[in-house]
Structures are given as structure tokens and as C-alpha cells.
Amino acid sequence: SQWTASEPYFTPGHFRSTLRKVKSRSWKKQRHFRLLEDGMTIWYKSRWAGKGHSTFSVTEVEAVREGHQSEVLLSIAEEFPADLCFTLVFHGRQGNLDLVADSPEEAQAWIQGVRKLIHKVQTMDEKEWVWDWFQKADKNKDGKMNFKEVRKLLKMMNVDMNEDHALHLFTMADKSESGSLEIEQFVHFYKILTQRDEVWKVFQDYSGDGEKLMLEELENFLMMGQQEGERSAQLAQELIDSYEPSESAQEQGAMSLDGFQKYLCSQEGSIFKPEQRDLHQDMSQPLSHYFISSSHNTYLLEDQLRGQSSLEAYIQALKRGCRCVEVDCWDGSDGEPIVYHGHTLTSKILFKDVISTVKEYAFKASDFPVILSLENHCGVEQQTIMAEHLSQILGDMLLTTVLDGQVPQQLPSPQELKGKILLKAKKIGGLEDCIDETLTDEVSDEEEANGDAESPSAEDPPKSKSKLSKELSDLVLYCKSVHFHGFEQARLHGKCYEMSSFSESKAKRLAKEAGTDFVQYNTRQLSRIYPSGLRTDSSNYNPQDMWNVGCQIVALNFQTAGLEMDLSDGLFRQNGGCGYVLKPDFMRDGNTQFSPEKPEERPDYKPLRLSIQVISGQQLPKVNQKEGSIVDPLVRVEIYGVPQDQAKEETSHINNNGFNPVWNETLNFILHTPELTLVRFVVEDYDKASRNDFIGQFTLPFTCIQAGYRHIHLLSKDGTPIPPSSIFVNISISELT
């Protein structure tokens, strides 16, 4: 077949080709691929699979990488040239799809074609969504939909309405009385279907004539309903300019119901304060004054015993804004250090490949410094090779000298370290010492974890004393690993560049027994927390307990979705997603008396009341893909913060309605330390016989919440958006008198 990379080739329903799917050097199999009629679904199967096939939607694809851009394709580079190879990278934690085409033209047709589709998905407006649904449901492709097809479509969209009501809406839209809807009539049908009574009611409350909001009425809504304060006047005009679709309304300086709903569903109408999403915090304070997004055993994609070690895991963590990654190094058999979870069956990768990957991806999501946490099990010779790789591969990116030639009294700031990679490891002597050329030091690795008897894992196996290579030691500047000898010792003798690691249980114990001491310690020195060695399934601990005492490097298994990663994603969603979040001021003062156990003893203690009216839900995804199954949704609000603030409240469940459930229930909370609070909204499918199924969630810091009528745009279990699913709430925040 003649391949051209021109546009018509990648046409839905016609575009098909045979590609090799590659999983390893030995696993390379041919698969038939097709772009289905909906122009969004890619279908593939093996020629022997009978009816069995796989599909995925373009909405699941994050990017297309060209050439040998994955470990798997690099491993077969000699067999297949780069211009035949490409990789589909999926959102969230789904594995890549590595593919090889028969010709460069065919590869280009796929690369350009899928990229265009991804762009289309990202820029689709509501009208195109509707058009998309229409094409999916119009089974016989006559450009019309009869009532039976419409019923089927409603089921696909998670709408369960009684036959009579559906028929009533259908008849209203069927202006030509032909018994079927053409696309324009279907758009009208969809509009009636998605009309939001609860939004209309709010609109009515502020509109004089019930038809539109005049400028001062909109201003009044922003002032009273949205608590926008001073900026309401200016904002009112901006919103009309941005969201009002009707030109005549715009000319009158007014907003119609359409424009009003559009604003409420936009980013500006979302629960997250837009100005807090961007980089806005002071980045010139010492590193110890920030929470830092951190990953544990970054090289693992799965569990801790048999899982695959992978460069892809570093790419995923760094792309999510992670700023502290872990590298477990062991002597390789051919003189090249390797990375894997020692004494286990996890697969091995080369240290130098890890460093090359870090170099390429370190600063894609954020300019602020990356800390390489080195877990060093190598002998002196391979340590020296590690030092060479670090210097040669990273070049200027690697920080190799103190900033102004001075021994620091406090750590440098993220701002001063922009674009730099720092090494955290053991060091011979201190920054003060002029190190003697011949010195090697007796050091046992992960010494800081000794005295923690809970963990039989490879995090701290019993080791003989190992020697340190001077070359590697010299690369350690501001993150020297030391054993923790208590807060008193640190107060008297600790240096700002010395840092210790604590297992989750030790950190939790210290937080409970000596909270204030821990908070003070963390104003000046960094501390790293890691999961218990018993978590061989890569499960996570709750990071909030550690943030409550100001621990900066709270390392989590990024590969494991769930509550703990939702909290981490929630905290680091602010400040441009740069991986650094400034701690509250009472956690940055060296003489602070703050204790998470006794928040009311803080001098500027001001508890707040948070009241959340959960109004309605919109187009929640189906949990169970079985024909005819519709969800019974409920909303739970969970508060994470100091122990007194931890709380959960939920609404009742609504039977059989994932499309537009209405709750109108109010949940109330009291927050003693709002500055440390995270709020998690979870939507679940109620099941009286077994555990509820997860539908979606969104987590954010309390300090980033906008009061008023807001939409919460839900995320999947993996933390990726699932438009157009949302919940509509009204939030009020007041001081507790």
C-alpha cells in the first residue's frame, strides 16, 4: 500500500494498518490497527485472536514520542531504525504502547494523525462534544436518530430517565415531526436535557427581569454570591466579555443564562482560586521553608519485590513536578553501577541511563531544583564511576560548589538553585573541612535509619561498613545524610546542610511525642520520610501527619494511585505545580511554639467554619460498563489537617442518576489550623451490599478555595481530568465567634 503522511489518509473508518507492538527485545508481534468511525477510538487485534480485540480512546493519550524514545524501543534500536518507531504515552499510570511501522511514511501518518486528534480533543467545545455523542449513537449512519437510538445514547451518557419524560423531550426537539432528530435538532434536545434548574434558580435570585443579569446585577452577584469583594465591578465586565455568547446581550453590558452557566462551569468559576494555581509564592527563602514534592524508590513502576525497574518511572514522576527522586545503586557485574531494589527480584537498570533520563526531564515541569536522593550500596570503585557519570552527563546542571564560596548559615533558596540538580548522600567531613586528598571514611549506608527495628526490607538491610569515594563525596553539598541523634543534639550541633531520613513510624512517633521540637528542627534542616519496609505492595502512608510537623521531603510511591497521592497532588497543585510549596509562617520561625496536637495555643489562633452546600452533580462517569447500569452517587467531603481537624461528612445517595443528581445538602466543618488543611471531595457509587465504587475526586488546599457558587471538576483515580464530570457547590467560610 502507498503511504502518504497527508491528512486524508488518517480518516476515520478507513485508516488501517499493520504495526508491530513491542514489549521487549524478544516480544514483538504484529497487530492490525484501525481508527474507528467516531474518529476518537483506536482499535487493534492480533490476526489470530478471532473476535478478541482491544480499544482505547485518543482522550487517554497524552503524547506521541517519535523514534527510540522509550527503554523498549532503545533495546531494539539496532533491529528497527528510529524513523519506523513511535511510542503512545497514556495519561496517569497506564503503560506506554511501543509500536514499529513498516515504512517511515506509515510511522509519520500515525504520529501526525494522533497528534492532531489529541489537539482536537484538548480544544473541543460543548457543541463538538454533542456532535461526538451524536456520531457514536447514530448506528446506521443516516445522519438521523430515532427514539430508540436516543434511548440508547442516554444510557451511554449515564442518564436514566423514564420513558415518558424522554419521549416528551424528544417530541419537543422533533420540530419536523418526522420521528427522528437531525444533528441541529439533536443539539436542541441535548440543550433541553442539560438545562440546569439549580443554576437557573441562582440566576433568578439576582436577575430583575428573569431574562438577563444587567451589569450591576452581575456585580451584586459577584459581591454577595461569590464574595469577590472590591474587584467585583471590574470582574463583572471581564466575565461578560469572556463568556457571554449573545452579541446583543454584550452590547447592553448584560449576561444571559447561557453566559452565566458558561462562567460557572469555567476555570474562573471553579473551586480553585485561579491566582493560586500560578507560581505566586516567595521562592527566595531557605529550602527548609518549603514542602517538596518527593518520590520513594522512584525506579519502580509496580511493587517492591518483583516489580519492573524502569526509566519510565522517573519520567512520570518528574513530569508530575516531583522534585526529589530516589536512586538505589548497587555494584554491577561489568563495572557499571546498576539501579534496582536490592536483594529482591525487581529488574535492573543502568545508573548512567537513570542520570541521562533525569537530565532530559528534570526541568520540563518546573525550573526549581531537583534533589537526587542516593541510596548507595556500591564499593569505592563503582562510586567513583557514579561520580564520573554525574559530572559528565549532567555537566553544568549538577551543583558542584557552594553558592558564594561561603559555609552557609542557612540553606540556599529554590530561586538561587533554579535549574540545578543537588546530590543527597553521605559525605566525608563537612563543608567546613578542607578535605585531605587521600581520605576515605568508614560509613554504613542508611545509617540514619538504624535504630528503627520495624523494617526487614531492603530500605535498611544489615550492612558491613562501606567506604566512601572522595569523588562522590565531593559532589554532596547542601544535602549531607547524617544519623539522627535527637532534637537537642541537632539544636546544639546540627548544621543546616545535614539531613536525616526517618521511617514513617519513627516520624509519626516523634510528631506525637515532640511535635514542637520537630517543627523547630524543620525550620532549619531538611528531613526525609520514607514508607515502612513492610509496604512491599508499594502502598503509601498518609503524608499529612508529616506535613503537620513541617517535614519537607515526604517520599511517596508515586506509582500507586489512591488517597495519599490525591493529597500530594492536591497540595502541589498550587504555585504553578512547581513542586515547592511555602510552609505557613508559623512553621518557618525557628522559635515557633506551634504543636499540631495543640493548635489553639498558637498566638494567632483563628478557627474557621467551613460550610459546603452540595447542590448537584453533572455527567458523572459510569463505573460499571454493563449495559443498562446507572450509578447511585453520593458525595463525601474529607478534611485532612492537624488531628483535631480530621473529619468526614457525606450526603445521602441518589438512586439511578449519574447525569444530573441533585442533593441540596449542607456539610459543616470547623478548622483549627486552616493553613495546613486539605479538603478532598469524593464521589462514590453507593452499594448497600459491598464497598462503594469510586467515581471521581478532587483535592485542594483549604487556602486555595474560592467561596460562593463553584464547580468542582472531578479527576479519575489516576488524577487525570474526566470532563465534563463535575459537582456544583455553594461554599461559605466564616470566622468562628
XYZ file of C-alpha atoms in Angstrom:
737
model
C 0.000 0.000 0.000
C 1.227 3.500 -0.838
C 1.673 5.567 2.318
C 1.437 9.321 2.347
C 1.517 11.339 5.521
C -1.114 13.643 4.085
C -4.237 14.448 6.091
C -6.907 12.464 4.145
C -5.034 9.302 4.904
C -5.815 9.387 8.596
C -9.562 9.311 8.020
C -11.950 7.674 10.486
C -13.286 4.313 9.383
C -10.805 3.989 6.508
C -7.432 4.288 8.148
C -5.959 0.901 8.962
C -2.509 -0.593 9.057
C -0.436 -3.388 10.495
C 2.058 -2.331 13.145
C 4.398 -4.302 15.363
C 3.585 -3.977 19.057
C 6.809 -4.328 21.071
C 7.010 -5.277 24.756
C 10.664 -6.366 24.985
C 13.594 -7.448 22.808
C 12.021 -10.855 22.390
C 8.304 -9.902 22.358
C 7.427 -8.229 19.021
C 4.079 -9.117 17.490
C 2.058 -7.853 14.551
C -1.276 -6.233 15.286
C -3.960 -4.837 12.979
C -4.781 -1.225 13.902
C -7.807 0.849 12.817
C -9.114 4.315 13.541
C -12.852 3.728 14.085
C -15.678 5.780 12.565
C -16.070 8.009 15.618
C -12.611 9.416 14.857
C -11.677 9.014 18.528
C -11.262 5.292 19.139
C -8.255 3.239 18.084
C -8.968 -0.472 17.711
C -6.417 -3.263 17.435
C -6.198 -7.049 17.481
C -3.858 -9.878 16.583
C -4.711 -11.722 13.387
C -5.150 -14.945 15.389
C -7.385 -13.519 18.099
C -10.720 -14.384 16.494
C -13.178 -11.833 17.848
C -10.916 -10.659 20.688
C -9.636 -7.087 20.305
C -8.544 -4.061 22.333
C -9.535 -0.422 22.028
C -8.521 2.876 23.588
C -9.708 6.437 23.127
C -7.499 9.276 21.919
C -8.625 11.105 25.088
C -6.448 8.638 27.053
C -3.288 9.523 25.083
C -1.102 12.271 26.488
C 1.592 12.447 23.815
C 3.275 10.699 20.894
C 7.050 10.258 21.119
C 8.944 9.864 17.871
C 11.848 7.457 17.364
C 13.654 5.441 20.042
C 12.149 7.374 22.963
C 11.450 4.509 25.351
C 13.533 1.810 27.017
C 11.852 -0.896 24.978
C 12.465 0.790 21.603
C 16.040 1.675 22.594
C 16.663 -2.005 23.285
C 15.720 -2.936 19.666
C 17.325 0.129 18.046
C 19.734 -1.996 16.006
C 16.908 -4.033 14.523
C 14.474 -1.211 13.707
C 15.624 2.297 12.681
C 14.261 5.314 14.568
C 12.093 6.562 11.681
C 9.876 3.454 11.950
C 9.377 3.692 15.710
C 6.988 5.671 17.893
C 5.501 5.464 21.398
C 1.998 6.352 22.575
C 2.198 7.721 26.134
C -1.015 7.494 28.167
C -2.288 9.791 30.931
C -1.991 8.624 34.523
C -0.308 5.325 35.273
C -1.242 3.292 32.196
C 1.769 1.707 30.459
C 3.118 3.000 27.132
C 2.369 1.400 23.772
C 5.583 0.946 21.741
C 4.971 0.493 18.011
C 7.010 -0.114 14.846
C 5.637 0.703 11.382
C 6.624 -0.905 8.052
C 7.752 2.367 6.490
C 8.759 5.867 7.651
C 5.687 7.265 5.816
C 3.338 4.992 7.720
C 5.008 5.926 11.021
C 4.602 9.638 10.176
C 0.934 9.150 9.233
C 0.326 7.737 12.736
C 2.496 10.250 14.594
C 0.976 13.327 12.911
C -2.531 11.839 12.831
C -2.693 11.002 16.542
C -1.120 14.343 17.482
C -3.824 16.189 15.501
C -6.537 14.169 17.245
C -5.030 14.912 20.683
C -5.060 18.614 19.811
C -8.688 18.346 18.681
C -9.693 16.706 21.976
C -7.951 19.407 24.003
C -9.732 22.209 22.165
C -13.202 20.656 21.848
C -16.101 22.852 22.961
C -19.529 21.673 24.096
C -21.037 21.726 20.609
C -18.329 19.342 19.430
C -18.922 17.094 22.435
C -22.556 16.823 21.370
C -21.604 16.173 17.738
C -19.282 13.475 19.035
C -22.078 11.774 21.012
C -24.381 12.021 18.011
C -21.910 10.192 15.778
C -21.382 7.481 18.394
C -25.102 6.804 18.685
C -26.128 7.109 15.031
C -25.607 3.403 14.391
C -26.897 3.210 10.818
C -25.073 6.425 9.825
C -28.067 8.074 8.148
C -27.423 11.362 9.967
C -30.669 10.936 11.938
C -31.533 9.413 15.275
C -34.799 7.706 16.072
C -36.184 7.454 19.590
C -34.666 4.009 20.154
C -31.175 5.303 19.271
C -31.712 8.300 21.563
C -32.680 5.978 24.476
C -29.502 4.001 23.903
C -27.461 7.198 23.824
C -28.970 8.367 27.132
C -27.816 5.095 28.711
C -24.293 5.648 27.306
C -24.353 9.115 28.873
C -25.361 7.732 32.291
C -28.875 9.214 32.090
C -31.717 7.116 33.369
C -34.980 8.941 32.801
C -38.414 7.434 32.488
C -39.662 6.645 29.009
C -42.421 9.288 29.098
C -40.115 12.142 30.068
C -37.516 11.136 27.450
C -40.242 10.900 24.789
C -41.593 14.312 25.844
C -38.155 15.934 25.336
C -37.683 14.029 22.078
C -41.016 15.294 20.747
C -40.188 18.883 21.763
C -36.974 18.683 19.734
C -38.545 16.886 16.762
C -39.887 20.080 15.190
C -40.482 18.433 11.802
C -42.484 15.620 13.427
C -40.531 13.044 11.428
C -39.970 10.670 14.349
C -36.211 11.261 14.229
C -33.743 14.021 15.057
C -31.170 15.501 12.717
C -27.974 16.941 14.177
C -29.321 20.502 14.724
C -32.452 19.147 16.415
C -30.309 16.818 18.478
C -28.243 19.815 19.682
C -31.545 21.369 20.788
C -32.531 18.096 22.511
C -29.180 17.983 24.316
C -29.675 21.581 25.417
C -33.092 20.861 26.949
C -31.612 17.761 28.552
C -28.693 19.610 30.142
C -30.667 22.639 31.255
C -29.707 23.174 34.848
C -32.644 24.195 37.036
C -30.356 24.789 40.001
C -28.234 27.284 38.005
C -31.411 28.914 36.690
C -32.631 29.403 40.301
C -29.425 31.213 41.280
C -29.730 33.325 38.117
C -33.343 34.205 39.032
C -32.288 35.288 42.536
C -30.124 38.058 41.111
C -31.922 38.955 37.864
C -34.582 41.675 37.881
C -36.470 40.511 34.771
C -35.526 36.822 34.942
C -34.098 37.084 31.406
C -30.663 38.585 31.928
C -28.294 39.991 34.521
C -27.580 43.669 33.964
C -24.032 44.799 34.782
C -24.888 45.969 38.307
C -26.916 42.795 38.973
C -23.953 40.670 37.945
C -21.731 42.871 40.123
C -24.123 42.279 43.033
C -23.980 38.502 42.428
C -20.159 38.596 42.443
C -20.129 40.692 45.605
C -22.778 38.760 47.585
C -22.879 35.305 45.986
C -19.199 34.876 45.112
C -17.612 37.053 47.849
C -15.310 38.657 45.278
C -15.207 41.943 47.238
C -13.578 45.050 45.737
C -12.833 43.532 42.354
C -16.482 42.683 41.598
C -17.097 45.715 39.328
C -14.079 45.108 37.128
C -14.667 41.339 37.116
C -18.320 41.706 36.014
C -17.306 43.412 32.765
C -14.482 40.919 32.157
C -16.867 37.953 32.585
C -19.369 39.394 30.100
C -16.551 39.923 27.581
C -15.240 36.382 28.118
C -18.358 34.218 28.489
C -21.447 35.921 27.032
C -22.274 34.251 23.682
C -25.053 36.674 22.637
C -23.796 39.836 20.920
C -26.918 41.814 21.763
C -26.527 40.995 25.467
C -22.875 42.022 25.251
C -23.838 45.357 23.711
C -26.249 46.008 26.601
C -23.485 45.072 29.062
C -25.636 42.162 30.257
C -25.292 38.424 30.776
C -27.783 35.765 29.658
C -28.418 32.439 31.424
C -26.166 30.767 28.804
C -23.273 33.088 29.593
C -23.896 32.722 33.322
C -23.748 28.923 33.133
C -20.655 29.112 30.922
C -18.865 31.273 33.519
C -19.866 28.966 36.396
C -18.502 25.922 34.525
C -15.217 27.626 33.555
C -11.864 27.630 35.383
C -12.778 31.041 36.841
C -15.983 29.573 38.217
C -14.165 26.541 39.623
C -13.458 25.974 43.300
C -9.727 26.650 42.871
C -8.617 30.305 43.123
C -7.084 30.995 39.688
C -4.306 33.208 41.083
C -3.159 30.407 43.408
C -2.778 27.978 40.509
C 0.058 30.073 39.092
C 3.524 30.479 40.548
C 2.881 33.176 43.158
C 4.808 32.323 46.327
C 8.067 33.847 47.558
C 10.747 31.443 46.244
C 13.715 33.192 47.904
C 13.515 31.541 51.342
C 15.757 28.652 52.535
C 14.894 25.204 51.113
C 13.858 24.069 54.603
C 10.893 26.503 54.481
C 9.112 24.569 51.695
C 7.198 21.337 51.337
C 8.914 19.496 48.461
C 7.184 17.003 46.152
C 9.096 13.737 46.719
C 9.095 10.186 45.433
C 10.216 6.930 47.110
C 12.068 4.185 45.155
C 11.365 6.218 42.045
C 12.707 3.491 39.729
C 9.797 1.110 40.470
C 6.625 1.010 38.367
C 4.912 -1.667 40.479
C 5.568 -3.470 43.770
C 8.792 -3.594 45.802
C 9.640 -7.295 45.417
C 9.139 -8.389 41.808
C 8.218 -5.157 40.006
C 9.873 -3.716 36.956
C 12.607 -1.087 37.426
C 12.152 1.481 34.722
C 13.390 4.806 33.368
C 9.733 5.489 32.524
C 9.005 5.739 36.264
C 11.472 8.658 36.552
C 9.903 10.355 33.534
C 6.403 10.056 35.017
C 7.450 11.391 38.437
C 9.439 14.344 37.039
C 6.649 15.259 34.612
C 4.284 15.456 37.609
C 6.537 18.055 39.213
C 8.317 15.691 41.628
C 11.496 17.421 42.890
C 13.189 14.682 44.911
C 13.778 11.305 43.257
C 15.478 8.258 44.738
C 18.228 6.166 43.139
C 19.216 2.811 44.736
C 22.726 1.974 43.467
C 24.467 -1.398 43.549
C 27.694 -2.741 42.021
C 27.049 -4.036 38.501
C 28.816 -7.164 37.274
C 30.665 -5.425 34.423
C 31.903 -2.401 36.358
C 28.803 -0.289 35.582
C 26.673 0.601 38.667
C 23.059 -0.598 38.457
C 19.774 0.616 39.961
C 17.203 -1.748 41.498
C 15.630 -2.698 44.841
C 18.486 -4.700 46.372
C 18.037 -8.345 47.464
C 14.737 -8.593 45.559
C 13.631 -9.803 42.133
C 12.925 -6.318 40.750
C 14.608 -5.844 37.362
C 17.810 -3.788 36.978
C 18.627 -0.641 35.001
C 21.921 1.208 34.477
C 22.791 4.131 36.747
C 24.074 6.166 33.787
C 20.744 5.701 31.943
C 18.859 6.943 35.005
C 21.059 10.057 35.141
C 20.561 10.726 31.390
C 16.791 10.427 31.859
C 16.845 12.799 34.839
C 18.856 15.276 32.778
C 16.286 15.228 29.986
C 13.155 15.501 32.150
C 14.296 17.323 35.323
C 13.099 20.775 34.315
C 10.188 20.107 31.954
C 7.516 20.661 34.638
C 9.410 23.089 36.889
C 12.611 25.191 36.888
C 13.250 24.658 40.579
C 15.983 22.326 41.861
C 15.830 18.538 41.776
C 17.353 16.547 44.639
C 18.814 13.137 43.756
C 18.492 11.017 46.889
C 21.267 8.457 46.547
C 20.873 5.126 48.324
C 24.452 3.985 47.893
C 25.359 0.279 48.192
C 28.367 0.375 45.838
C 32.031 -0.234 46.578
C 34.508 2.642 46.228
C 35.441 1.863 42.598
C 31.903 1.998 41.233
C 31.132 5.012 43.432
C 33.894 6.832 41.575
C 32.311 5.742 38.276
C 28.985 7.130 39.567
C 30.711 10.454 40.297
C 32.106 10.498 36.747
C 28.686 9.796 35.215
C 27.073 12.517 37.327
C 29.679 15.102 36.294
C 29.879 14.134 32.633
C 26.187 13.601 31.912
C 24.745 16.461 33.983
C 27.512 18.987 33.302
C 26.520 22.494 34.489
C 23.183 21.224 35.817
C 24.954 19.480 38.696
C 25.697 21.789 41.629
C 29.381 21.177 42.491
C 30.367 24.252 44.526
C 28.701 26.197 47.341
C 26.941 29.275 46.019
C 29.105 32.158 47.216
C 32.122 30.234 48.401
C 30.905 30.646 51.987
C 29.907 27.993 54.512
C 26.168 28.638 54.797
C 24.313 29.557 57.996
C 21.059 28.654 56.257
C 20.160 26.622 53.191
C 20.012 28.380 49.795
C 16.609 29.093 48.220
C 14.799 27.372 45.328
C 15.213 30.653 43.419
C 19.022 30.611 43.800
C 19.163 26.934 42.793
C 16.958 27.187 39.673
C 17.927 24.663 37.012
C 20.301 22.825 39.383
C 20.459 19.184 40.458
C 21.624 18.517 44.041
C 23.005 15.275 45.391
C 21.782 13.902 48.726
C 24.203 11.288 50.082
C 26.861 10.575 52.693
C 29.788 12.974 52.817
C 33.302 12.736 54.262
C 33.568 15.553 56.809
C 31.622 18.802 56.481
C 31.500 21.767 54.116
C 33.917 23.459 56.540
C 36.680 20.905 56.148
C 39.354 21.249 53.570
C 39.340 17.550 52.761
C 42.650 15.694 52.660
C 43.150 14.144 49.206
C 43.743 10.589 50.428
C 40.977 10.342 53.000
C 38.270 7.699 52.795
C 35.756 7.403 55.565
C 34.167 4.427 57.297
C 30.438 4.811 56.735
C 27.496 2.461 56.913
C 24.798 3.391 54.422
C 21.266 4.413 55.531
C 22.840 4.795 58.922
C 20.156 7.299 59.693
C 17.576 4.520 59.580
C 19.305 2.385 62.176
C 17.557 2.092 65.476
C 14.303 1.578 63.635
C 13.664 -2.096 64.153
C 10.380 -2.395 62.320
C 11.572 -2.906 58.830
C 13.086 -6.087 57.449
C 13.156 -4.598 53.989
C 15.913 -3.597 51.655
C 15.477 0.002 52.876
C 17.994 -0.827 55.639
C 19.437 -4.340 55.369
C 22.244 -5.161 57.812
C 25.462 -3.982 56.156
C 29.125 -4.035 56.858
C 30.874 -0.669 56.975
C 31.444 0.541 53.429
C 33.966 3.055 52.226
C 33.131 6.337 50.531
C 34.777 7.538 47.377
C 36.170 11.046 47.691
C 34.972 11.933 44.163
C 31.379 11.106 45.039
C 31.598 12.694 48.495
C 32.825 15.985 46.980
C 29.611 16.279 44.951
C 27.491 16.380 48.137
C 26.970 19.973 49.287
C 23.664 21.026 50.864
C 22.167 17.567 51.492
C 24.604 15.567 53.611
C 22.958 12.423 55.038
C 23.579 12.020 58.767
C 22.247 9.775 61.522
C 19.621 11.477 63.724
C 20.743 11.787 67.377
C 17.757 13.650 68.786
C 16.415 17.216 68.607
C 18.622 18.518 71.439
C 21.788 17.379 69.660
C 20.568 18.939 66.382
C 19.756 22.224 68.135
C 23.233 22.451 69.650
C 25.425 20.970 66.921
C 23.329 20.391 63.765
C 24.453 22.081 60.548
C 21.799 23.416 58.141
C 23.177 21.207 55.326
C 22.855 17.994 57.374
C 19.699 15.987 56.850
C 18.280 12.759 58.253
C 15.825 10.163 56.999
C 13.040 8.763 59.196
C 10.789 5.792 58.557
C 7.083 6.677 58.665
C 6.618 5.058 62.104
C 9.583 6.851 63.666
C 8.426 10.188 62.210
C 4.880 9.605 63.458
C 6.159 8.780 66.936
C 8.351 11.910 67.065
C 5.473 14.048 65.765
C 3.235 12.834 68.565
C 5.798 12.950 71.382
C 7.742 16.085 70.420
C 5.671 17.960 67.824
C 7.019 21.447 68.608
C 10.648 20.232 68.584
C 10.083 18.607 65.182
C 8.516 21.803 63.767
C 11.508 23.854 65.041
C 14.040 21.340 63.683
C 12.355 21.508 60.262
C 12.658 25.312 60.087
C 16.435 24.935 59.666
C 17.216 21.392 58.468
C 15.639 19.131 55.888
C 14.068 15.829 56.871
C 13.103 12.981 54.576
C 10.379 10.476 55.457
C 10.076 7.107 53.690
C 7.433 4.329 53.755
C 7.812 1.369 56.119
C 9.729 -1.556 54.634
C 6.655 -3.677 55.299
C 4.833 -1.903 52.455
C 6.102 -4.353 49.831
C 2.946 -3.728 47.771
C 4.056 -0.078 47.282
C 1.129 1.217 49.355
C 1.520 4.685 50.929
C 1.224 6.285 54.372
C -0.739 9.480 54.994
C 1.675 12.365 54.237
C -0.457 14.874 56.181
C 0.888 13.656 59.552
C 4.404 14.563 58.351
C 3.481 17.919 56.805
C 1.795 18.824 60.133
C 5.269 18.995 61.736
C 6.905 20.691 58.740
C 8.757 17.700 57.196
C 9.753 18.785 53.692
C 10.700 15.604 51.814
C 7.784 13.259 52.442
C 8.549 10.465 49.964
C 5.601 8.559 48.486
C 5.279 5.694 45.999
C 4.176 7.809 43.018
C 3.214 4.673 41.080
C 0.371 3.857 43.500
C -2.900 5.752 42.975
C -5.208 6.444 45.910
C -5.954 8.813 48.778
C -2.314 9.517 49.712
C -1.269 10.528 46.196
C -4.508 12.566 45.888
C -3.362 14.542 48.956
C 0.109 15.025 47.490
C -1.290 16.093 44.101
C -3.721 18.379 45.963
C -1.035 20.156 47.980
C 1.281 20.626 44.981
C -1.481 21.683 42.556
C -0.899 25.265 43.753
C 2.071 27.544 42.984
C 2.330 26.584 39.323
C 2.729 22.882 40.129
C 6.441 23.664 40.592
C 6.951 21.042 43.331
C 7.703 23.583 46.088
C 5.052 24.998 48.449
C 5.973 27.609 51.068
C 5.117 26.443 54.591
C 2.796 28.654 56.722
C 4.685 31.419 58.578
C 4.285 29.745 61.995
C 6.310 26.789 60.631
C 9.183 28.951 59.353
C 10.058 30.729 62.604
C 12.897 28.958 64.473
C 11.370 29.863 67.853
C 7.864 28.734 66.951
C 5.852 27.083 69.734
C 3.340 25.539 67.320
C 2.265 21.965 68.014
C -0.224 20.163 65.743
C -1.582 18.428 68.849
C -2.477 21.805 70.476
C -3.385 24.216 67.682
C -5.363 26.520 69.995
C -2.154 27.543 71.799
C -0.880 29.368 68.717
C -0.663 33.172 69.294
C -2.635 33.990 66.102
C -5.113 31.109 66.551
C -8.223 31.861 64.441
C -10.508 28.869 63.847
C -12.819 28.994 60.823
C -16.164 27.460 59.944
C -16.381 25.835 56.510
C -19.891 25.238 55.230
C -20.397 23.342 51.969
C -23.796 23.085 50.352
C -23.540 20.173 47.913
C -26.084 21.164 45.268
C -25.809 18.835 42.275
C -23.649 16.631 40.040
C -23.117 16.729 36.282
C -22.466 13.864 33.868
C -20.694 11.535 36.285
C -18.876 8.705 34.506
C -20.268 5.172 34.545
C -18.406 2.950 36.965
C -19.836 -0.273 35.680
C -19.776 -0.585 31.899
C -22.511 -3.251 31.942
C -25.432 -2.475 29.658
C -28.093 -0.513 31.487
C -26.221 0.064 34.743
C -26.521 3.598 36.150
C -24.785 4.952 39.261
C -26.326 5.828 42.677
C -23.995 8.701 43.595
C -23.180 10.269 46.961
C -20.627 12.998 47.807
C -18.261 12.789 50.748
C -16.144 15.702 51.941
C -12.991 14.698 53.821
C -10.806 17.092 55.819
C -7.097 16.352 56.357
C -5.034 18.539 58.687
C -3.971 18.641 62.330
C -5.512 15.774 64.354
C -8.404 17.931 65.661
C -9.377 18.901 62.110
C -9.578 15.393 60.601
C -13.239 14.829 59.683
C -15.607 13.306 57.098
C -19.235 14.072 56.222
C -21.323 12.727 53.371
C -24.619 13.328 51.586
C -27.287 10.683 51.120
C -27.194 8.764 47.823
C -29.431 9.444 44.811
C -30.863 6.386 43.071
C -30.116 5.781 39.402
C -28.879 9.178 38.302
C -25.330 9.875 37.205
C -26.387 12.559 34.738
C -27.802 15.331 36.922
C -28.281 14.190 40.541
C -29.452 16.911 42.972
C -28.614 16.659 46.696
C -29.025 20.139 48.189
C -27.425 19.016 51.459
C -25.104 21.105 53.636
C -21.992 19.725 55.352
C -20.278 21.738 58.132
C -16.722 21.657 59.463
C -14.623 23.577 61.983
C -10.962 24.138 61.131
C -8.444 24.914 63.894
C -5.417 25.200 61.591
C -6.831 26.129 58.171
C -3.341 26.875 56.786
C -2.471 23.149 56.923
C -5.833 21.781 55.818
C -6.525 19.826 52.625
C -10.127 19.280 51.508
C -10.959 16.188 49.445
C -14.257 15.834 47.586
C -15.054 12.217 46.708
C -17.966 10.947 44.634
C -18.907 7.289 45.069
C -21.457 4.864 43.671
C -23.458 3.668 46.693
C -23.732 -0.075 47.158
C -25.574 -1.402 50.186
C -24.143 -4.908 49.856
C -20.438 -4.161 49.348
C -17.933 -1.306 49.327
C -18.968 1.753 47.346
C -17.267 2.165 43.973
C -15.067 5.210 43.388
C -16.410 7.619 40.728
C -14.131 10.659 40.967
C -12.386 13.043 43.347
C -10.762 16.446 43.659
C -8.405 17.547 46.443
C -7.119 21.046 47.146
C -5.620 23.121 49.959
C -8.229 24.978 52.011
C -6.294 28.209 51.371
C -6.978 27.829 47.621
C -10.777 27.535 47.925
C -12.962 30.252 46.381
C -16.162 30.858 48.316
C -19.548 31.078 46.576
C -21.192 29.008 43.832
C -18.449 26.829 42.374
C -17.934 23.775 40.204
C -15.503 21.053 41.235
C -14.093 19.373 38.120
C -13.550 15.730 39.006
C -10.439 13.630 38.437
C -10.107 9.880 37.877
C -8.395 7.501 40.294
C -5.186 8.285 38.415
C -5.558 12.024 38.913
C -6.414 12.803 35.280
C -9.401 15.009 34.307
C -12.698 13.331 33.316
C -14.632 16.139 31.593
C -17.426 17.106 31.688
C -17.940 15.479 35.136
C -18.330 17.936 37.999
C -20.160 18.738 41.216
C -21.793 22.097 41.901
C -21.473 23.503 45.417
C -22.013 26.708 47.388
C -19.229 27.387 49.864
C -19.176 29.804 52.747
C -16.268 30.445 55.078
C -16.661 32.448 58.280
C -14.724 33.156 61.451
C -15.789 31.145 64.449
C -17.054 33.585 67.039
